[in-house]
Amino acid sequence: MELQDLLYSQGFGARRVCLGLVQHGLVTVDGALVTDPHAQVDPENLSFTVEGKDWTYHAKAYLMLHKPVGYECSQKPSAWPSIYTLLPAPLRQRPNKGGTPGVQAIGRLDQDTTGLLLLTDDGTFIHRMGSPKHHVPKVYEVTNADPVTEEQVRRLLAGVVLDDDPRPVRAAACERTGSHALRLTLTEGKYHQVKRMVAAVGNRVTGLHRSRIGRLELGDLAPGQWRWLTAEEVKDASAKVG
Ligand code: URA
């Protein structure tokens, strides 16, 4: 692959911008300065720098982000900054044949919810992880206004009716983790589902954090930080769960 095409594929801008980056001596490959935009490079596991920043080639981008409070999951947010501003420009600009450029979040978290968000430019992965048909479990740590009772846990597991659908929605798992705390696992992703389910059993969510999606855990990733998923994580995440 030509170096300028590789940069283009990784989201460094229009082809003429990528050509300019190389010609102006702003790109190194495996530690060496390369100024020929047509130089042939093997993209597989290629490490390169652009304007001094390290990059690794990824044919498709798969990442996790620790969403902080005060960000919207929309590309065009209405009141709060977008989570996409937490990502470097190339991840937001990666060309996507026929689709929206850049990575897209798989599902959304509310402005005041924190925790694990997956982002990718792979439509198949979005479908596999995001479609309700695949029942990928999502684990939420919920802080409540009032003490959590065993009766509330029982009702969340048995199923509650929300205002937009007569069919009850139930937690796939639910346990009390503190006097005011719950761990709730859902396999669907209805609008404000956790908050509405908790309200339906007579409590109120005051803090919501997603710690896990399928086999992927947030771990010690700090709020506002992102990281690439490893090839194993991508493979495992889309393997049958549950
Ligand atoms: N359920 C909610 O109510 N809010 C979220 O952000 C995610 C799940």
mmCIF file of C-alpha atoms and ligand atoms in Angstrom:
data_model
loop_
_atom_site.group_PDB
_atom_site.id
_atom_site.type_symbol
_atom_site.label_atom_id
_atom_site.label_comp_id
_atom_site.label_asym_id
_atom_site.label_seq_id
_atom_site.Cartn_x
_atom_site.Cartn_y
_atom_site.Cartn_z
ATOM 1 C CA MET A 1 0.000 0.000 0.000
ATOM 2 C CA GLU A 2 1.266 3.526 -0.730
ATOM 3 C CA LEU A 3 2.027 5.551 2.383
ATOM 4 C CA GLN A 4 -0.345 8.369 1.378
ATOM 5 C CA ASP A 5 -3.176 5.838 0.886
ATOM 6 C CA LEU A 6 -2.447 4.283 4.260
ATOM 7 C CA LEU A 7 -2.712 7.683 5.963
ATOM 8 C CA TYR A 8 -5.945 8.368 4.095
ATOM 9 C CA SER A 9 -7.409 5.019 5.220
ATOM 10 C CA GLN A 10 -6.561 5.833 8.856
ATOM 11 C CA GLY A 11 -8.387 9.177 8.819
ATOM 12 C CA PHE A 12 -5.594 11.708 8.374
ATOM 13 C CA GLY A 13 -7.659 13.745 5.913
ATOM 14 C CA ALA A 14 -8.178 14.090 2.174
ATOM 15 C CA ARG A 15 -5.596 12.419 -0.073
ATOM 16 C CA ARG A 16 -3.888 15.731 -0.877
ATOM 17 C CA VAL A 17 -3.602 16.470 2.873
ATOM 18 C CA CYS A 18 -1.989 13.054 3.417
ATOM 19 C CA LEU A 19 0.375 13.681 0.498
ATOM 20 C CA GLY A 20 1.363 17.003 2.099
ATOM 21 C CA LEU A 21 1.941 15.427 5.525
ATOM 22 C CA VAL A 22 4.475 13.019 4.010
ATOM 23 C CA GLN A 23 6.150 15.570 1.714
ATOM 24 C CA HIS A 24 6.562 17.997 4.610
ATOM 25 C CA GLY A 25 8.485 15.412 6.634
ATOM 26 C CA LEU A 26 5.786 14.910 9.255
ATOM 27 C CA VAL A 27 5.542 11.118 8.962
ATOM 28 C CA THR A 28 7.865 8.391 10.215
ATOM 29 C CA VAL A 29 7.454 4.670 9.579
ATOM 30 C CA ASP A 30 9.000 2.162 11.967
ATOM 31 C CA GLY A 31 11.147 4.957 13.380
ATOM 32 C CA ALA A 32 12.474 6.332 10.047
ATOM 33 C CA LEU A 33 11.430 9.551 8.302
ATOM 34 C CA VAL A 34 9.731 8.853 4.953
ATOM 35 C CA THR A 35 9.161 11.777 2.565
ATOM 36 C CA ASP A 36 7.966 9.852 -0.503
ATOM 37 C CA PRO A 37 4.151 9.686 -0.381
ATOM 38 C CA HIS A 38 4.240 6.800 -2.868
ATOM 39 C CA ALA A 39 6.593 4.662 -0.730
ATOM 40 C CA GLN A 40 5.208 1.136 -0.397
ATOM 41 C CA VAL A 41 4.438 0.018 3.168
ATOM 42 C CA ASP A 42 3.015 -3.208 4.546
ATOM 43 C CA PRO A 43 0.075 -2.025 6.672
ATOM 44 C CA GLU A 44 -0.137 -5.152 8.862
ATOM 45 C CA ASN A 45 0.831 -4.089 12.413
ATOM 46 C CA LEU A 46 2.581 -1.014 10.994
ATOM 47 C CA SER A 47 3.695 1.547 13.578
ATOM 48 C CA PHE A 48 4.050 5.083 12.338
ATOM 49 C CA THR A 49 4.024 8.632 13.675
ATOM 50 C CA VAL A 50 2.239 11.669 12.284
ATOM 51 C CA GLU A 51 3.373 15.025 13.628
ATOM 52 C CA GLY A 52 5.157 13.193 16.438
ATOM 53 C CA LYS A 53 2.125 11.135 17.558
ATOM 54 C CA ASP A 54 2.272 7.330 17.549
ATOM 55 C CA TRP A 55 -0.246 5.339 15.525
ATOM 56 C CA THR A 56 -0.764 1.698 14.651
ATOM 57 C CA TYR A 57 -2.525 0.658 11.467
ATOM 58 C CA HIS A 58 -6.012 -0.820 11.997
ATOM 59 C CA ALA A 59 -7.979 -2.094 8.996
ATOM 60 C CA LYS A 60 -11.119 -1.588 11.101
ATOM 61 C CA ALA A 61 -11.303 0.444 14.306
ATOM 62 C CA TYR A 62 -12.674 -1.121 17.495
ATOM 63 C CA LEU A 63 -12.379 0.842 20.710
ATOM 64 C CA MET A 64 -13.771 1.298 24.158
ATOM 65 C CA LEU A 65 -14.335 4.673 25.792
ATOM 66 C CA HIS A 66 -14.995 5.459 29.441
ATOM 67 C CA LYS A 67 -17.794 7.965 29.021
ATOM 68 C CA PRO A 68 -17.675 10.701 31.652
ATOM 69 C CA VAL A 69 -20.685 12.617 33.003
ATOM 70 C CA GLY A 70 -21.670 15.663 30.943
ATOM 71 C CA TYR A 71 -21.270 14.290 27.407
ATOM 72 C CA GLU A 72 -23.907 13.343 24.833
ATOM 73 C CA CYS A 73 -23.560 10.284 22.631
ATOM 74 C CA SER A 74 -24.775 12.193 19.566
ATOM 75 C CA GLN A 75 -22.678 13.477 16.647
ATOM 76 C CA LYS A 76 -24.811 16.627 16.827
ATOM 77 C CA PRO A 77 -25.344 17.187 20.550
ATOM 78 C CA SER A 78 -27.998 19.628 21.743
ATOM 79 C CA ALA A 79 -26.839 20.739 25.194
ATOM 80 C CA TRP A 80 -23.576 19.010 26.144
ATOM 81 C CA PRO A 81 -20.338 18.285 24.303
ATOM 82 C CA SER A 82 -20.289 15.178 22.126
ATOM 83 C CA ILE A 83 -18.397 12.062 23.228
ATOM 84 C CA TYR A 84 -16.765 12.171 19.786
ATOM 85 C CA THR A 85 -14.763 15.236 20.920
ATOM 86 C CA LEU A 86 -12.958 12.854 23.322
ATOM 87 C CA LEU A 87 -11.446 10.987 20.354
ATOM 88 C CA PRO A 88 -8.519 12.097 18.187
ATOM 89 C CA ALA A 89 -9.510 13.536 14.794
ATOM 90 C CA PRO A 90 -8.347 10.537 12.688
ATOM 91 C CA LEU A 91 -10.812 8.255 14.496
ATOM 92 C CA ARG A 92 -13.624 10.678 13.666
ATOM 93 C CA GLN A 93 -12.537 11.047 10.049
ATOM 94 C CA ARG A 94 -11.705 7.494 8.953
ATOM 95 C CA PRO A 95 -13.259 7.065 5.505
ATOM 96 C CA ASN A 96 -16.129 4.597 5.400
ATOM 97 C CA LYS A 97 -17.247 3.436 1.947
ATOM 98 C CA GLY A 98 -20.765 4.749 1.468
ATOM 99 C CA GLY A 99 -21.274 5.357 5.210
ATOM 100 C CA THR A 100 -20.745 8.121 7.759
ATOM 101 C CA PRO A 101 -17.018 8.728 8.236
ATOM 102 C CA GLY A 102 -15.379 7.752 11.500
ATOM 103 C CA VAL A 103 -16.253 5.392 14.314
ATOM 104 C CA GLN A 104 -19.811 5.216 15.664
ATOM 105 C CA ALA A 105 -20.914 4.404 19.207
ATOM 106 C CA ILE A 106 -22.773 1.109 19.613
ATOM 107 C CA GLY A 107 -25.868 2.271 21.465
ATOM 108 C CA ARG A 108 -26.060 5.331 23.657
ATOM 109 C CA LEU A 109 -25.677 6.331 27.286
ATOM 110 C CA ASP A 110 -27.505 9.287 28.813
ATOM 111 C CA GLN A 111 -25.651 12.539 29.430
ATOM 112 C CA ASP A 112 -25.476 11.783 33.177
ATOM 113 C CA THR A 113 -24.536 8.077 32.770
ATOM 114 C CA THR A 114 -20.871 7.036 32.933
ATOM 115 C CA GLY A 115 -19.052 3.945 31.798
ATOM 116 C CA LEU A 116 -18.362 1.583 28.943
ATOM 117 C CA LEU A 117 -19.109 2.593 25.377
ATOM 118 C CA LEU A 118 -17.930 0.641 22.346
ATOM 119 C CA LEU A 119 -17.164 2.430 19.103
ATOM 120 C CA THR A 120 -16.321 1.029 15.701
ATOM 121 C CA ASP A 121 -16.505 1.565 11.948
ATOM 122 C CA ASP A 122 -17.427 -2.099 11.363
ATOM 123 C CA GLY A 123 -21.134 -2.345 10.553
ATOM 124 C CA THR A 124 -21.230 -6.090 11.231
ATOM 125 C CA PHE A 125 -19.789 -5.595 14.721
ATOM 126 C CA ILE A 126 -22.302 -2.805 15.425
ATOM 127 C CA HIS A 127 -25.094 -5.180 14.485
ATOM 128 C CA ARG A 128 -23.657 -8.095 16.453
ATOM 129 C CA MET A 129 -23.169 -6.103 19.651
ATOM 130 C CA GLY A 130 -26.022 -3.634 19.349
ATOM 131 C CA SER A 131 -28.988 -5.496 17.928
ATOM 132 C CA PRO A 132 -31.561 -6.486 20.585
ATOM 133 C CA LYS A 133 -31.914 -9.825 18.753
ATOM 134 C CA HIS A 134 -28.444 -10.866 19.887
ATOM 135 C CA HIS A 135 -29.215 -10.318 23.598
ATOM 136 C CA VAL A 136 -25.722 -9.124 24.510
ATOM 137 C CA PRO A 137 -25.848 -8.525 28.287
ATOM 138 C CA LYS A 138 -25.025 -5.054 29.569
ATOM 139 C CA VAL A 139 -24.202 -4.624 33.248
ATOM 140 C CA TYR A 140 -25.117 -1.423 35.085
ATOM 141 C CA GLU A 141 -24.108 -0.272 38.567
ATOM 142 C CA VAL A 142 -27.073 1.715 39.839
ATOM 143 C CA THR A 143 -27.171 4.147 42.769
ATOM 144 C CA ASN A 144 -30.669 4.850 44.075
ATOM 145 C CA ALA A 145 -32.313 7.665 46.030
ATOM 146 C CA ASP A 146 -33.979 5.274 48.502
ATOM 147 C CA PRO A 147 -32.794 2.033 50.126
ATOM 148 C CA VAL A 148 -33.069 -0.958 47.793
ATOM 149 C CA THR A 149 -35.488 -3.610 49.042
ATOM 150 C CA GLU A 150 -35.605 -7.337 48.270
ATOM 151 C CA GLU A 151 -39.093 -6.736 46.880
ATOM 152 C CA GLN A 152 -37.710 -4.241 44.343
ATOM 153 C CA VAL A 153 -35.064 -6.774 43.265
ATOM 154 C CA ARG A 154 -37.739 -9.474 42.939
ATOM 155 C CA ARG A 155 -39.932 -7.221 40.780
ATOM 156 C CA LEU A 156 -37.060 -6.158 38.517
ATOM 157 C CA LEU A 157 -36.289 -9.842 37.898
ATOM 158 C CA ALA A 158 -39.948 -10.779 37.419
ATOM 159 C CA GLY A 159 -40.539 -7.959 34.904
ATOM 160 C CA VAL A 160 -42.072 -4.495 34.958
ATOM 161 C CA VAL A 161 -44.311 -2.769 32.431
ATOM 162 C CA LEU A 162 -42.972 0.514 31.021
ATOM 163 C CA ASP A 163 -45.185 3.209 29.528
ATOM 164 C CA ASP A 164 -44.319 2.564 25.842
ATOM 165 C CA ASP A 165 -44.968 -1.191 25.645
ATOM 166 C CA PRO A 166 -47.476 -3.488 27.368
ATOM 167 C CA ARG A 167 -44.964 -6.362 27.368
ATOM 168 C CA PRO A 168 -43.004 -6.508 30.633
ATOM 169 C CA VAL A 169 -39.239 -5.999 30.541
ATOM 170 C CA ARG A 170 -37.163 -7.957 33.000
ATOM 171 C CA ALA A 171 -33.617 -7.768 34.246
ATOM 172 C CA ALA A 172 -31.527 -10.745 33.120
ATOM 173 C CA ALA A 173 -29.819 -10.473 36.523
ATOM 174 C CA CYS A 174 -30.226 -8.164 39.495
ATOM 175 C CA GLU A 175 -28.559 -8.044 42.889
ATOM 176 C CA ARG A 176 -28.400 -5.607 45.756
ATOM 177 C CA THR A 177 -24.781 -4.414 46.104
ATOM 178 C CA GLY A 178 -25.268 -1.908 48.946
ATOM 179 C CA SER A 179 -28.008 -0.226 50.946
ATOM 180 C CA HIS A 180 -28.807 2.073 47.989
ATOM 181 C CA ALA A 181 -27.053 0.148 45.209
ATOM 182 C CA LEU A 182 -27.997 -2.427 42.588
ATOM 183 C CA ARG A 183 -26.203 -4.338 39.862
ATOM 184 C CA LEU A 184 -28.603 -4.793 36.971
ATOM 185 C CA THR A 185 -28.016 -6.770 33.766
ATOM 186 C CA LEU A 186 -30.142 -6.004 30.708
ATOM 187 C CA THR A 187 -30.182 -7.656 27.318
ATOM 188 C CA GLU A 188 -32.240 -4.968 25.586
ATOM 189 C CA GLY A 189 -31.580 -1.265 25.211
ATOM 190 C CA LYS A 190 -34.808 0.691 25.462
ATOM 191 C CA TYR A 191 -34.740 4.453 25.939
ATOM 192 C CA HIS A 192 -33.782 5.288 29.578
ATOM 193 C CA GLN A 193 -34.455 1.650 30.382
ATOM 194 C CA VAL A 194 -32.655 1.384 33.713
ATOM 195 C CA LYS A 195 -34.083 4.638 35.049
ATOM 196 C CA ARG A 196 -37.607 3.707 33.956
ATOM 197 C CA MET A 197 -37.409 0.171 35.358
ATOM 198 C CA VAL A 198 -36.155 1.439 38.704
ATOM 199 C CA ALA A 199 -38.893 4.104 38.749
ATOM 200 C CA ALA A 200 -41.470 1.397 37.974
ATOM 201 C CA VAL A 201 -40.556 -0.434 41.204
ATOM 202 C CA GLY A 202 -40.765 2.756 43.273
ATOM 203 C CA ASN A 203 -37.169 3.918 43.549
ATOM 204 C CA ARG A 204 -35.180 6.601 41.666
ATOM 205 C CA VAL A 205 -31.779 6.396 39.968
ATOM 206 C CA THR A 206 -29.298 9.012 41.195
ATOM 207 C CA GLY A 207 -26.194 7.502 39.604
ATOM 208 C CA LEU A 208 -25.725 5.120 36.675
ATOM 209 C CA HIS A 209 -22.549 3.473 35.436
ATOM 210 C CA ARG A 210 -22.151 0.746 32.786
ATOM 211 C CA SER A 211 -19.317 -1.574 33.748
ATOM 212 C CA ARG A 212 -19.629 -4.316 31.164
ATOM 213 C CA ILE A 213 -20.947 -5.244 27.702
ATOM 214 C CA GLY A 214 -20.872 -8.949 26.891
ATOM 215 C CA ARG A 215 -17.379 -10.099 27.784
ATOM 216 C CA LEU A 216 -15.864 -6.626 27.671
ATOM 217 C CA GLU A 217 -15.146 -4.836 30.935
ATOM 218 C CA LEU A 218 -14.122 -1.234 31.472
ATOM 219 C CA GLY A 219 -11.356 -2.233 33.907
ATOM 220 C CA ASP A 220 -9.218 0.672 35.108
ATOM 221 C CA LEU A 221 -9.679 2.903 32.052
ATOM 222 C CA ALA A 222 -10.055 6.454 33.463
ATOM 223 C CA PRO A 223 -13.110 8.630 32.665
ATOM 224 C CA GLY A 224 -12.671 10.363 29.304
ATOM 225 C CA GLN A 225 -9.998 7.879 28.154
ATOM 226 C CA TRP A 226 -10.257 5.442 25.246
ATOM 227 C CA ARG A 227 -8.235 2.447 24.080
ATOM 228 C CA TRP A 228 -8.136 0.067 21.125
ATOM 229 C CA LEU A 229 -9.706 -3.344 21.685
ATOM 230 C CA THR A 230 -7.279 -6.197 21.140
ATOM 231 C CA ALA A 231 -7.924 -8.694 18.334
ATOM 232 C CA GLU A 232 -8.859 -11.288 21.007
ATOM 233 C CA GLU A 233 -11.339 -8.908 22.621
ATOM 234 C CA VAL A 234 -13.007 -8.227 19.268
ATOM 235 C CA LYS A 235 -13.202 -11.964 18.557
ATOM 236 C CA ASP A 236 -14.465 -12.816 22.063
ATOM 237 C CA ALA A 237 -16.900 -9.927 22.241
ATOM 238 C CA SER A 238 -18.706 -11.139 19.169
ATOM 239 C CA ALA A 239 -18.610 -14.818 20.192
ATOM 240 C CA LYS A 240 -21.825 -16.241 21.598
ATOM 241 C CA VAL A 241 -22.358 -14.834 25.097
ATOM 242 C CA GLY A 242 -24.323 -16.143 28.001
HETATM 243 N N1 URA B 1 -30.556 3.048 30.963
HETATM 244 C C1 URA B 1 -30.742 4.347 31.275
HETATM 245 O O1 URA B 1 -31.739 4.711 31.878
HETATM 246 N N2 URA B 1 -29.793 5.221 30.902
HETATM 247 C C2 URA B 1 -28.651 4.878 30.262
HETATM 248 O O2 URA B 1 -27.805 5.729 29.970
HETATM 249 C C3 URA B 1 -28.464 3.516 29.952
HETATM 250 C C4 URA B 1 -29.444 2.617 30.315
#
